[in-house]
Coordinates of C-alpha atoms in Angstrom, one line a residue:
Chain A
M43 CA 0.0 0.1 0.1
T44 CA 2.0 2.8 -1.1
H45 CA -0.9 5.4 -1.6
L46 CA -1.3 5.9 2.0
D47 CA 2.1 7.0 2.8
R48 CA 1.2 10.3 3.5
L49 CA -1.2 9.1 6.3
D50 CA 1.9 7.6 8.4
G51 CA 3.7 9.2 11.0
R52 CA 1.5 12.3 11.5
D53 CA 1.4 13.8 14.8
R54 CA -2.6 13.8 15.5
N55 CA -2.5 14.5 19.2
G56 CA -5.1 17.5 18.8
S57 CA -3.1 19.9 20.7
D58 CA -3.2 22.6 18.2
V59 CA -6.8 22.7 17.9
E60 CA -9.3 23.8 20.4
R61 CA -11.7 20.8 21.1
E62 CA -15.1 21.5 20.2
R63 CA -16.3 19.7 22.9
T64 CA -15.2 21.5 25.9
E65 CA -17.4 24.2 25.0
G66 CA -20.6 23.0 26.3
G67 CA -19.7 22.3 29.8
P68 CA -19.6 19.2 31.5
E69 CA -23.4 18.6 30.7
R70 CA -23.1 18.5 27.2
K71 CA -24.1 15.1 25.7
R72 CA -21.6 13.1 24.5
T73 CA -21.9 12.4 20.8
D74 CA -18.6 10.7 19.9
G75 CA -20.1 7.3 20.6
G76 CA -16.9 7.2 23.2
P77 CA -15.3 3.8 23.9
E78 CA -17.5 1.6 25.2
R79 CA -18.2 1.4 28.9
K80 CA -16.9 -1.4 31.2
R81 CA -19.6 -4.0 31.1
T82 CA -18.9 -6.8 33.5
G83 CA -20.0 -6.2 36.9
G84 CA -22.7 -3.7 35.5
G85 CA -22.0 0.2 35.5
A86 CA -23.5 1.1 38.9
E87 CA -20.5 3.1 40.1
R88 CA -21.6 6.4 38.8
G89 CA -25.4 7.7 38.8
G90 CA -27.1 4.8 39.1
P91 CA -26.9 1.5 36.9
D92 CA -26.7 2.0 33.1
W93 CA -29.7 -0.1 31.8
R94 CA -28.8 0.3 28.1
V95 CA -25.3 -1.5 28.8
L96 CA -26.9 -3.8 31.2
G97 CA -29.9 -5.0 29.3
P98 CA -28.4 -6.0 25.9
S99 CA -26.0 -7.8 27.7
V100 CA -28.1 -9.9 29.8
L101 CA -30.2 -10.8 27.0
G102 CA -27.3 -11.7 25.0
V103 CA -26.5 -14.3 28.2
L104 CA -29.9 -15.8 27.9
V105 CA -30.2 -16.0 24.2
R106 CA -26.7 -17.9 23.7
R107 CA -28.0 -20.1 26.7
G108 CA -30.8 -21.0 24.0
A109 CA -33.9 -19.1 24.7
P110 CA -36.0 -18.0 22.5
F111 CA -35.1 -14.1 21.2
A112 CA -38.7 -12.8 21.9
A113 CA -39.1 -14.7 25.4
A114 CA -35.7 -13.9 26.4
E115 CA -36.5 -10.2 25.8
D116 CA -39.8 -10.1 27.5
A117 CA -37.8 -11.7 30.5
V118 CA -34.9 -8.8 30.5
Q119 CA -37.8 -6.2 30.5
E120 CA -39.3 -7.7 33.3
A121 CA -36.5 -8.1 35.2
M122 CA -35.5 -4.6 34.6
L123 CA -38.8 -3.5 35.7
E124 CA -38.2 -5.6 39.1
A125 CA -35.1 -4.0 39.3
V126 CA -35.9 -0.6 39.6
R127 CA -38.3 -1.7 42.2
H128 CA -35.7 -3.2 44.5
W129 CA -32.8 -1.0 44.0
Q130 CA -34.0 1.9 45.1
D131 CA -32.5 1.4 48.6
R132 CA -29.2 -0.3 47.6
V133 CA -27.7 -1.6 44.2
P134 CA -26.6 -4.9 44.2
D135 CA -22.8 -5.8 44.2
D136 CA -23.1 -7.1 40.9
P137 CA -26.0 -5.9 39.0
R138 CA -25.7 -7.9 36.0
A139 CA -25.6 -11.2 37.6
W140 CA -28.8 -10.0 39.8
L141 CA -30.4 -9.3 36.1
I142 CA -29.6 -12.4 34.8
T143 CA -30.7 -14.5 37.6
T144 CA -34.2 -12.8 37.8
A145 CA -34.6 -12.8 34.0
R146 CA -33.9 -16.5 33.6
R147 CA -36.3 -16.9 36.6
K148 CA -38.7 -15.0 34.9
L149 CA -38.1 -17.0 31.6
V150 CA -38.2 -20.1 33.3
D151 CA -41.7 -19.1 35.0
E152 CA -42.8 -17.8 31.9
Q153 CA -41.8 -21.2 30.1
R154 CA -43.4 -23.3 33.3
A155 CA -46.9 -21.6 32.5
E156 CA -46.0 -22.2 28.9
I157 CA -45.8 -25.8 29.7
A158 CA -48.9 -26.0 31.8
R159 CA -50.6 -24.5 28.8
R160 CA -49.1 -26.6 26.4
R161 CA -47.9 -29.8 28.6
R162 CA -44.2 -29.6 27.1
E163 CA -41.0 -30.2 28.7
L164 CA -38.7 -27.5 30.5
R165 CA -35.2 -26.8 29.3
D166 CA -32.7 -26.7 31.8
H167 CA -30.8 -23.3 31.6
A168 CA -28.2 -24.3 34.4
E169 CA -24.8 -23.2 32.8
P170 CA -21.5 -22.0 34.1
E171 CA -21.2 -17.9 34.4
S172 CA -19.9 -16.4 31.2
G173 CA -16.4 -14.5 31.2
P174 CA -15.3 -11.4 29.1
T175 CA -14.8 -13.5 25.6
E176 CA -18.0 -15.2 26.1
E177 CA -19.8 -11.9 26.7
A178 CA -18.3 -10.3 23.6
D179 CA -19.4 -13.4 21.8
D180 CA -23.0 -12.9 22.9
T181 CA -22.9 -9.4 21.4
L182 CA -21.4 -10.6 18.5
Q183 CA -24.2 -13.3 18.3
L184 CA -27.0 -10.9 19.1
L185 CA -25.8 -8.7 16.3
F186 CA -25.9 -11.5 14.0
L187 CA -29.1 -12.3 14.6
C188 CA -30.5 -8.8 14.7
C189 CA -28.8 -8.3 11.5
H190 CA -30.2 -11.7 10.0
P191 CA -30.8 -11.9 6.3
A192 CA -34.7 -12.9 6.7
L193 CA -35.2 -9.3 8.1
S194 CA -35.5 -5.9 5.7
D195 CA -33.0 -3.1 6.1
T196 CA -35.6 -1.0 8.1
S197 CA -36.5 -4.0 10.4
A198 CA -32.8 -5.0 11.0
V199 CA -32.0 -1.5 12.0
A200 CA -34.8 -1.1 14.6
L201 CA -34.2 -4.4 16.3
T202 CA -30.5 -4.0 16.4
L203 CA -31.1 -0.4 18.1
R204 CA -33.3 -2.0 20.6
A205 CA -31.8 -5.3 21.3
V206 CA -28.0 -4.3 21.1
G207 CA -28.2 -0.7 21.3
G208 CA -30.9 -1.1 24.2
L209 CA -32.5 2.0 23.3
T210 CA -36.4 2.2 24.3
T211 CA -38.7 1.5 21.4
R212 CA -40.1 5.5 21.9
Q213 CA -36.4 6.8 21.3
I214 CA -36.1 4.7 18.2
A215 CA -39.6 5.6 17.0
E216 CA -38.4 9.1 17.7
A217 CA -35.0 9.0 15.7
Y218 CA -37.0 7.5 12.2
L219 CA -39.7 10.3 12.9
V220 CA -42.5 7.6 13.3
P221 CA -45.2 6.9 15.8
E222 CA -44.1 4.7 18.5
A223 CA -46.7 2.5 18.0
T224 CA -45.7 2.0 14.4
M225 CA -42.2 1.3 15.8
A226 CA -43.2 -1.0 18.4
Q227 CA -44.9 -3.2 15.5
R228 CA -42.1 -3.2 13.1
I229 CA -39.8 -4.5 16.2
S230 CA -42.2 -7.1 17.1
R231 CA -43.1 -8.3 13.7
A232 CA -39.2 -8.5 13.3
K233 CA -39.1 -10.8 16.2
K234 CA -41.7 -13.1 14.8
S235 CA -39.7 -13.7 11.8
L236 CA -36.8 -14.5 14.0
A237 CA -38.9 -17.2 15.8
G238 CA -36.8 -20.4 15.4
K239 CA -33.7 -18.8 13.9
G240 CA -31.6 -19.0 16.6
F241 CA -28.2 -18.5 16.9
Q242 CA -26.4 -19.0 13.8
A243 CA -22.9 -20.9 13.5
Q244 CA -21.6 -18.2 11.3
G245 CA -23.3 -15.0 11.1
D246 CA -23.2 -12.6 7.7
L247 CA -20.5 -10.1 8.6
G248 CA -21.4 -8.1 5.6
R249 CA -24.9 -7.8 6.6
V250 CA -24.0 -6.5 10.0
L251 CA -21.6 -3.8 8.5
T252 CA -24.5 -2.7 6.3
V253 CA -27.1 -2.1 9.1
L254 CA -24.6 -0.7 11.5
Y255 CA -23.6 1.8 8.3
L256 CA -27.5 2.4 8.0
V257 CA -27.6 3.5 11.6
F258 CA -24.6 5.9 11.2
N259 CA -26.1 7.6 8.0
E260 CA -29.8 7.6 8.2
G261 CA -30.6 8.9 11.7
H262 CA -32.3 12.2 12.5
S263 CA -31.6 14.2 15.7
G264 CA -33.8 13.1 18.7
E265 CA -33.0 12.5 22.1
V266 CA -30.5 9.8 21.1
D267 CA -27.8 10.8 19.0
L268 CA -28.0 7.4 16.1
A269 CA -24.3 8.3 14.6
G270 CA -22.7 8.0 18.0
E271 CA -24.8 5.0 18.8
A272 CA -23.7 3.6 15.5
I273 CA -20.0 4.1 16.6
R274 CA -20.9 2.7 20.0
L275 CA -22.0 -0.8 18.2
T276 CA -19.4 -0.7 15.9
R277 CA -16.7 -0.7 18.7
Q278 CA -18.5 -3.6 20.1
L279 CA -18.6 -5.6 16.8
V280 CA -14.6 -4.8 16.5
A281 CA -14.0 -5.7 20.0
A282 CA -15.8 -9.2 19.3
A283 CA -14.6 -9.9 16.1
R284 CA -12.0 -7.7 14.6
S285 CA -11.8 -8.0 10.9
P286 CA -10.4 -5.4 8.6
E287 CA -13.6 -4.6 7.0
S288 CA -15.0 -3.8 10.5
A289 CA -12.4 -1.9 11.7
G290 CA -12.2 0.0 8.4
L291 CA -16.1 0.9 9.0
L292 CA -15.4 2.2 12.6
A293 CA -13.0 4.4 10.9
L294 CA -15.0 5.9 8.3
M295 CA -17.6 6.7 11.0
L296 CA -15.2 8.2 13.1
L297 CA -13.3 10.1 10.4
H298 CA -16.8 11.4 9.5
H299 CA -18.3 12.1 12.7
A300 CA -15.0 14.1 13.4
R301 CA -16.2 16.5 10.9
R302 CA -19.6 16.9 12.1
P303 CA -19.4 19.9 14.0
A304 CA -18.1 21.9 11.0
R305 CA -20.8 20.5 8.6
W306 CA -23.6 22.6 9.8
T307 CA -24.3 26.2 10.0
S308 CA -26.2 27.1 13.2
H309 CA -29.5 27.6 11.1
G310 CA -29.3 24.2 9.8
D311 CA -27.4 25.0 6.4
L312 CA -25.1 22.2 4.9
V313 CA -21.5 23.4 4.8
P314 CA -19.8 21.6 1.8
L315 CA -16.0 19.5 2.8
D316 CA -14.4 22.0 1.0
E317 CA -15.8 25.4 2.9
Q318 CA -15.8 23.5 6.4
D319 CA -13.8 25.5 9.2
R320 CA -11.2 22.6 9.9
R321 CA -10.2 24.1 13.2
R322 CA -13.7 22.6 14.2
W323 CA -13.1 19.2 13.2
D324 CA -12.7 17.0 16.4
T325 CA -8.7 16.0 15.9
G326 CA -8.9 13.5 18.7
L327 CA -11.6 11.3 16.8
I328 CA -9.4 11.9 13.4
A329 CA -6.5 10.5 15.1
E330 CA -8.0 7.2 16.5
G331 CA -9.7 6.7 12.9
V332 CA -6.4 7.3 11.0
E333 CA -4.9 4.6 13.4
I334 CA -7.7 2.0 13.0
I335 CA -7.3 2.3 9.0
Q336 CA -3.7 2.4 9.2
Q337 CA -3.7 -1.1 11.2
A338 CA -6.4 -2.5 9.1
L339 CA -4.8 -1.7 5.9
A340 CA -1.7 -3.0 7.5
Q341 CA -3.5 -6.8 7.1
D342 CA -3.5 -6.5 3.4
R343 CA -7.3 -7.7 2.9
L344 CA -8.6 -4.6 1.1
G345 CA -12.4 -4.1 1.2
P346 CA -14.8 -1.1 0.1
Y347 CA -15.3 0.2 3.7
Q348 CA -11.6 0.5 4.4
C349 CA -10.8 2.6 0.9
Q350 CA -13.7 4.8 2.0
A351 CA -12.1 5.3 5.5
A352 CA -9.0 5.7 3.6
I353 CA -10.5 8.6 1.3
A354 CA -11.8 10.1 4.4
A355 CA -8.5 9.7 6.4
L356 CA -6.7 11.9 3.4
H357 CA -9.4 14.7 3.5
A358 CA -8.9 14.9 7.4
D359 CA -5.2 15.1 6.6
A360 CA -5.6 18.3 4.4
P361 CA -4.8 21.3 6.6
T362 CA -6.8 23.5 3.9
S363 CA -9.0 22.3 1.1
A364 CA -6.4 23.4 -1.3
E365 CA -3.9 21.0 0.4
T366 CA -6.1 18.0 -0.4
D367 CA -4.2 15.3 -1.9
W368 CA -6.2 14.6 -4.8
P369 CA -3.9 12.3 -6.7
Q370 CA -3.9 9.7 -3.5
I371 CA -7.5 10.1 -3.4
L372 CA -8.5 9.5 -7.0
S373 CA -6.3 6.2 -6.8
W374 CA -8.6 5.0 -3.6
Y375 CA -11.1 5.6 -5.8
D376 CA -10.0 3.5 -8.5
E377 CA -9.4 0.7 -6.1
L378 CA -13.0 1.5 -4.8
L379 CA -14.4 1.3 -7.9
T380 CA -12.8 -2.2 -8.7
L381 CA -14.2 -3.6 -5.6
T382 CA -17.7 -2.5 -6.3
N383 CA -18.3 -1.7 -9.5
S384 CA -20.8 0.8 -8.3
P385 CA -21.9 3.9 -10.0
V386 CA -22.3 5.9 -7.0
V387 CA -18.6 5.4 -6.7
A388 CA -17.8 6.4 -10.0
L389 CA -19.5 9.4 -9.8
N390 CA -17.6 10.3 -6.6
R391 CA -14.6 9.3 -8.6
A392 CA -15.7 11.8 -11.1
V393 CA -15.4 14.9 -8.7
A394 CA -11.4 13.3 -8.0
V395 CA -10.8 13.5 -11.6
G396 CA -12.2 16.9 -12.0
E397 CA -9.7 18.0 -9.4
V398 CA -6.4 15.7 -10.8
D399 CA -6.9 16.2 -14.5
G400 CA -9.3 19.3 -14.5
P401 CA -13.2 19.7 -14.8
L402 CA -13.5 18.8 -18.2
A403 CA -12.2 15.5 -17.4
G404 CA -14.5 15.1 -14.6
L405 CA -17.2 16.0 -16.8
R406 CA -16.4 13.4 -19.3
A407 CA -16.4 10.6 -16.0
A408 CA -19.3 12.1 -14.6
E409 CA -21.3 11.8 -17.8
A410 CA -20.6 8.4 -18.2
V411 CA -22.8 7.8 -15.0
P412 CA -26.3 6.6 -15.4
R413 CA -28.5 9.6 -15.3
S414 CA -30.6 7.7 -12.5
I415 CA -27.7 8.5 -9.5
P416 CA -28.8 10.6 -7.4
R417 CA -26.6 13.9 -7.1
R418 CA -25.4 13.1 -10.6
T419 CA -26.6 16.7 -11.7
A420 CA -25.4 18.5 -8.4
V421 CA -22.2 17.0 -9.8
L422 CA -22.4 18.2 -13.1
A423 CA -23.4 21.7 -12.1
H424 CA -20.1 21.7 -9.8
L425 CA -17.9 20.8 -12.4
H426 CA -19.6 23.0 -15.3
E427 CA -18.8 25.8 -12.9
R428 CA -15.4 25.1 -12.3
A429 CA -15.1 25.1 -16.2
S430 CA -16.5 28.7 -16.0
S431 CA -19.8 27.7 -18.0
L432 CA -22.0 29.6 -15.5
T433 CA -25.1 29.7 -17.4
R434 CA -25.5 26.1 -17.8
A435 CA -24.0 25.6 -14.0
R436 CA -26.9 27.5 -12.9
E437 CA -29.9 25.7 -15.2
L438 CA -28.0 22.3 -13.4
Y439 CA -27.8 23.5 -10.0
L440 CA -32.0 24.3 -10.4
E441 CA -32.4 21.0 -11.8
A442 CA -30.4 19.3 -8.9
A443 CA -32.2 21.3 -6.6
A444 CA -35.7 20.2 -7.9
A445 CA -34.5 16.3 -7.8
A446 CA -32.9 17.0 -4.3
T447 CA -34.1 14.2 -2.0
N448 CA -33.7 16.2 1.7
L449 CA -34.1 19.7 2.6
A450 CA -30.8 20.7 3.6
E451 CA -29.4 19.8 -0.1
Q452 CA -32.5 21.3 -1.6
R453 CA -31.5 24.5 -0.4
H454 CA -27.8 24.3 -0.5
L455 CA -28.5 23.8 -4.4
T456 CA -30.9 26.5 -4.6
K457 CA -28.5 28.8 -3.1
Q458 CA -25.7 27.9 -5.4
A459 CA -28.2 28.5 -8.1
A460 CA -28.9 31.7 -6.7
R461 CA -24.8 32.6 -6.2
L462 CA -24.6 32.3 -9.8
H463 CA -27.6 34.3 -10.6
D464 CA -26.3 36.9 -8.6
Q465 CA -22.9 36.8 -10.7
T466 CA -24.1 36.4 -13.9
R467 CA -27.1 39.3 -14.0
P468 CA -26.3 42.7 -14.9
R469 CA -25.5 44.7 -11.7
E470 CA -28.1 47.2 -10.7
T471 CA -27.3 50.4 -9.4
S472 CA -29.5 51.2 -6.3
Chain B
M163 CA -58.8 23.6 20.0
A164 CA -58.9 22.7 16.1
K165 CA -56.3 21.5 13.9
Y166 CA -55.6 23.3 10.7
L167 CA -53.6 22.3 7.7
L168 CA -51.4 25.4 6.2
L169 CA -50.5 24.3 2.6
K170 CA -47.6 26.1 0.7
H171 CA -47.6 25.5 -3.2
Y172 CA -44.6 25.3 -5.3
R173 CA -47.4 26.7 -8.1
G174 CA -50.8 26.0 -8.8
S175 CA -54.6 27.0 -8.9
M176 CA -54.2 29.9 -6.4
P177 CA -54.9 33.3 -6.9
S178 CA -52.8 35.6 -8.5
P179 CA -49.6 36.6 -6.9
V180 CA -48.9 40.3 -5.4
P181 CA -47.0 42.0 -8.2
G182 CA -43.6 42.4 -7.6
C183 CA -43.6 39.4 -5.1
D184 CA -43.0 36.4 -7.6
A185 CA -39.4 36.3 -8.3
P186 CA -38.5 32.5 -7.8
M187 CA -35.9 32.0 -4.9
S188 CA -33.3 30.9 -7.3
E189 CA -33.2 34.5 -8.3
W190 CA -32.7 35.9 -4.8
T191 CA -29.5 36.6 -3.4
P192 CA -28.1 33.8 -1.0
E193 CA -28.4 36.2 1.6
E194 CA -32.1 36.7 1.1
I195 CA -32.6 33.0 1.0
D196 CA -30.9 32.7 4.4
A197 CA -33.3 35.2 5.9
H198 CA -36.2 33.4 4.5
I199 CA -35.2 30.1 5.9
G200 CA -34.3 31.8 9.4
F201 CA -38.1 33.5 9.2
M202 CA -39.7 30.0 8.5
N203 CA -37.6 28.4 11.5
D204 CA -38.3 31.1 14.1
F205 CA -42.1 30.9 13.0
A206 CA -42.4 27.2 13.6
A207 CA -39.9 27.8 16.7
K208 CA -42.6 30.5 17.9
L209 CA -46.0 28.1 17.2
T210 CA -44.0 25.2 19.5
E211 CA -43.7 27.7 21.9
R212 CA -47.1 28.9 22.0
G213 CA -48.3 25.4 22.0
E214 CA -49.6 25.3 18.6
F215 CA -47.4 23.4 16.4
V216 CA -48.4 19.7 15.5
D217 CA -46.0 19.1 12.6
G218 CA -44.6 20.5 9.5
Q219 CA -43.0 18.7 6.2
A220 CA -41.8 19.6 3.3
L221 CA -42.0 17.4 0.0
A222 CA -40.1 17.2 -3.1
P223 CA -41.3 19.0 -6.4
E224 CA -41.1 15.7 -8.2
G225 CA -43.8 13.1 -7.7
A226 CA -46.1 11.0 -9.9
W227 CA -49.7 9.6 -9.9
V228 CA -50.3 5.7 -9.2
R229 CA -53.2 3.3 -9.7
Y230 CA -54.3 0.1 -8.9
D231 CA -54.9 -1.8 -12.6
G232 CA -56.1 -5.1 -11.7
E233 CA -55.3 -8.3 -10.0
G234 CA -51.6 -9.5 -10.6
R235 CA -50.7 -6.3 -12.8
P236 CA -48.3 -3.7 -11.9
P237 CA -49.6 -0.2 -10.6
V238 CA -50.1 2.2 -13.2
T239 CA -48.2 5.4 -13.1
D240 CA -48.9 8.9 -14.6
G241 CA -46.8 12.0 -14.6
P242 CA -44.9 14.3 -13.4
F243 CA -47.1 16.9 -15.1
A244 CA -46.4 20.1 -16.5
E245 CA -46.3 23.5 -14.9
T246 CA -50.0 24.2 -14.6
K247 CA -50.8 21.3 -12.3
D248 CA -51.1 22.3 -8.6
L249 CA -48.0 21.2 -6.7
I250 CA -47.9 21.3 -3.0
A251 CA -44.4 22.3 -1.5
G252 CA -44.9 21.2 2.1
W253 CA -47.4 21.9 5.0
M254 CA -47.7 22.6 8.6
I255 CA -50.3 21.4 11.1
I256 CA -51.2 23.5 13.9
D257 CA -53.8 23.2 16.6
V258 CA -55.5 26.5 17.7
S259 CA -58.4 28.2 19.7
S260 CA -60.0 29.7 16.2
Q261 CA -60.1 30.1 12.7
E262 CA -58.9 33.5 13.1
R263 CA -56.2 32.2 15.0
A264 CA -55.4 30.2 12.1
Y265 CA -55.7 32.9 9.5
E266 CA -53.4 34.9 11.6
A267 CA -50.7 32.1 11.7
A268 CA -51.1 31.6 7.6
A269 CA -50.8 35.4 7.4
E270 CA -47.4 35.7 9.5
L271 CA -46.1 32.7 7.5
S272 CA -47.2 34.4 4.1
S273 CA -45.0 37.4 5.7
A274 CA -41.8 35.7 5.1
P275 CA -39.2 38.0 3.5
G276 CA -38.0 37.6 0.3
Q277 CA -36.0 39.5 -2.5
G278 CA -34.9 42.9 -1.1
G279 CA -36.0 41.8 2.3
R280 CA -39.9 42.5 1.4
P281 CA -42.7 40.2 2.4
I282 CA -43.1 37.7 -0.2
H283 CA -47.1 37.9 0.2
E284 CA -47.1 34.3 -0.7
W285 CA -51.1 32.6 -0.8
I286 CA -51.3 29.8 1.9
E287 CA -54.2 27.5 2.0
V288 CA -55.7 27.1 5.3
R289 CA -57.9 23.6 5.5
P290 CA -59.8 23.0 8.9
F291 CA -59.3 19.0 9.7
L292 CA -62.4 17.3 10.1
E293 CA -62.6 16.5 13.8
H294 CA -64.2 13.7 15.7
P295 CA -67.9 14.2 17.0
P296 CA -68.3 15.8 20.1
T297 CA -69.7 13.6 23.3
V298 CA -72.1 16.2 24.2
T299 CA -74.5 16.8 21.1
E300 CA -77.7 18.1 22.5

């Protein structure tokens, strides 16, 4: 891998840049999906038990021991309700163990009732307590189950956030702007589709990565920060099963998350990469992302997420937009295109071609991309503007604005058109 | 309280625009667009503060007509249509104490600044929701 040379050996300790996160004081919500909290023994150290860590962890244990997913989930919920009642005076020394015992009892009670009804035999759940490795395995198995290929993307996303992320149905509903009852139904149908599936010996890692990527990329701002949540879950995945591609996805998320403070204006307008105030990027996240992607690339098992992370790392590495190493970025797009053969990648590559070989070469590359690909018109507009055909650029910006699939992009493109209108019309004297 | 739908149109069968206020947004300056969007955000925030805001969404201009075409057949689609057709740009739902208050809110929305910072006097369609029947009817 010669073309990531410049990523090596850069000091990224962040001392030169003011850390954005310190501004909001201690109460500001942590949004970087920070390192995973300690799970064993149960997070009761500060400010009460951490239900979002405890719940999924206990669920993982039950399901690994053969409990049906839906029944196990109910049992964990009931155990947590009981904990809320019993822990008011004193939280037990090992809250997780307490919850496992209680949830298993609930599960057994439920199964006894079931047996009474159906006259079937009870399964024995007595097994030794799990160690850290088994816990990581539980997380992994839960992820594989929630991202089962039998589920649609939307269902897998909802179930993963519920069962592995430990979010409430209301929080998930809010994040996806649907009524809580709708989300509850989506989750319950997903659980039903998993009935009888159980843990697979071999999970589909690619599918898990896709679902986590969707969580990162498509959340709205509610009470819960979904991008941060996706990072937290991906950290768990990497901790449980370190593969170059899962590390690549984690690096990709961290590097994009690092830019978030600079990506929006105070009134919600999108700021494109080349106009972002790079002093507002989170250098801590960038350093971590760069380190992770370098380690992944060193294993020489390249995949699409690693390529995208490498591109993001090169952008992060440029002190100013003008200093971006476009030739290296272009070579990574070449790799990515070879791996994926995706027209979306071909379109992004056209932008890099425009930077390396000039806007006319970029236009030729972009025009070869199928018309149906979102943002093609916007890319053409940008390249025409760089080629100084302003009237054509303005028409294309308007066309792109009409086809935009989100409000921020629509506004941004309308403003690009407006800016050119301002430049191309004769100046009025007032 | 009664719910009203405030509809903004891209174009369509609304009354004629107020002269001098009909330049499309793409002919404004970027600063004028910022001011307009800022006004819209403030407007929604103000309604929320008054306890009147229910929902608001923007719609893409492109869409299609779709209908059933019989058992086992794919849906029939038609459109998009030419400029003359009515096109809804977005909506806001408010829950207010009277029709008068609904009109007042719609008029405020219509006073959003446009070119040169002047109000755009945009027509807003106001449609009352059909409510649940009351318990006491006599």
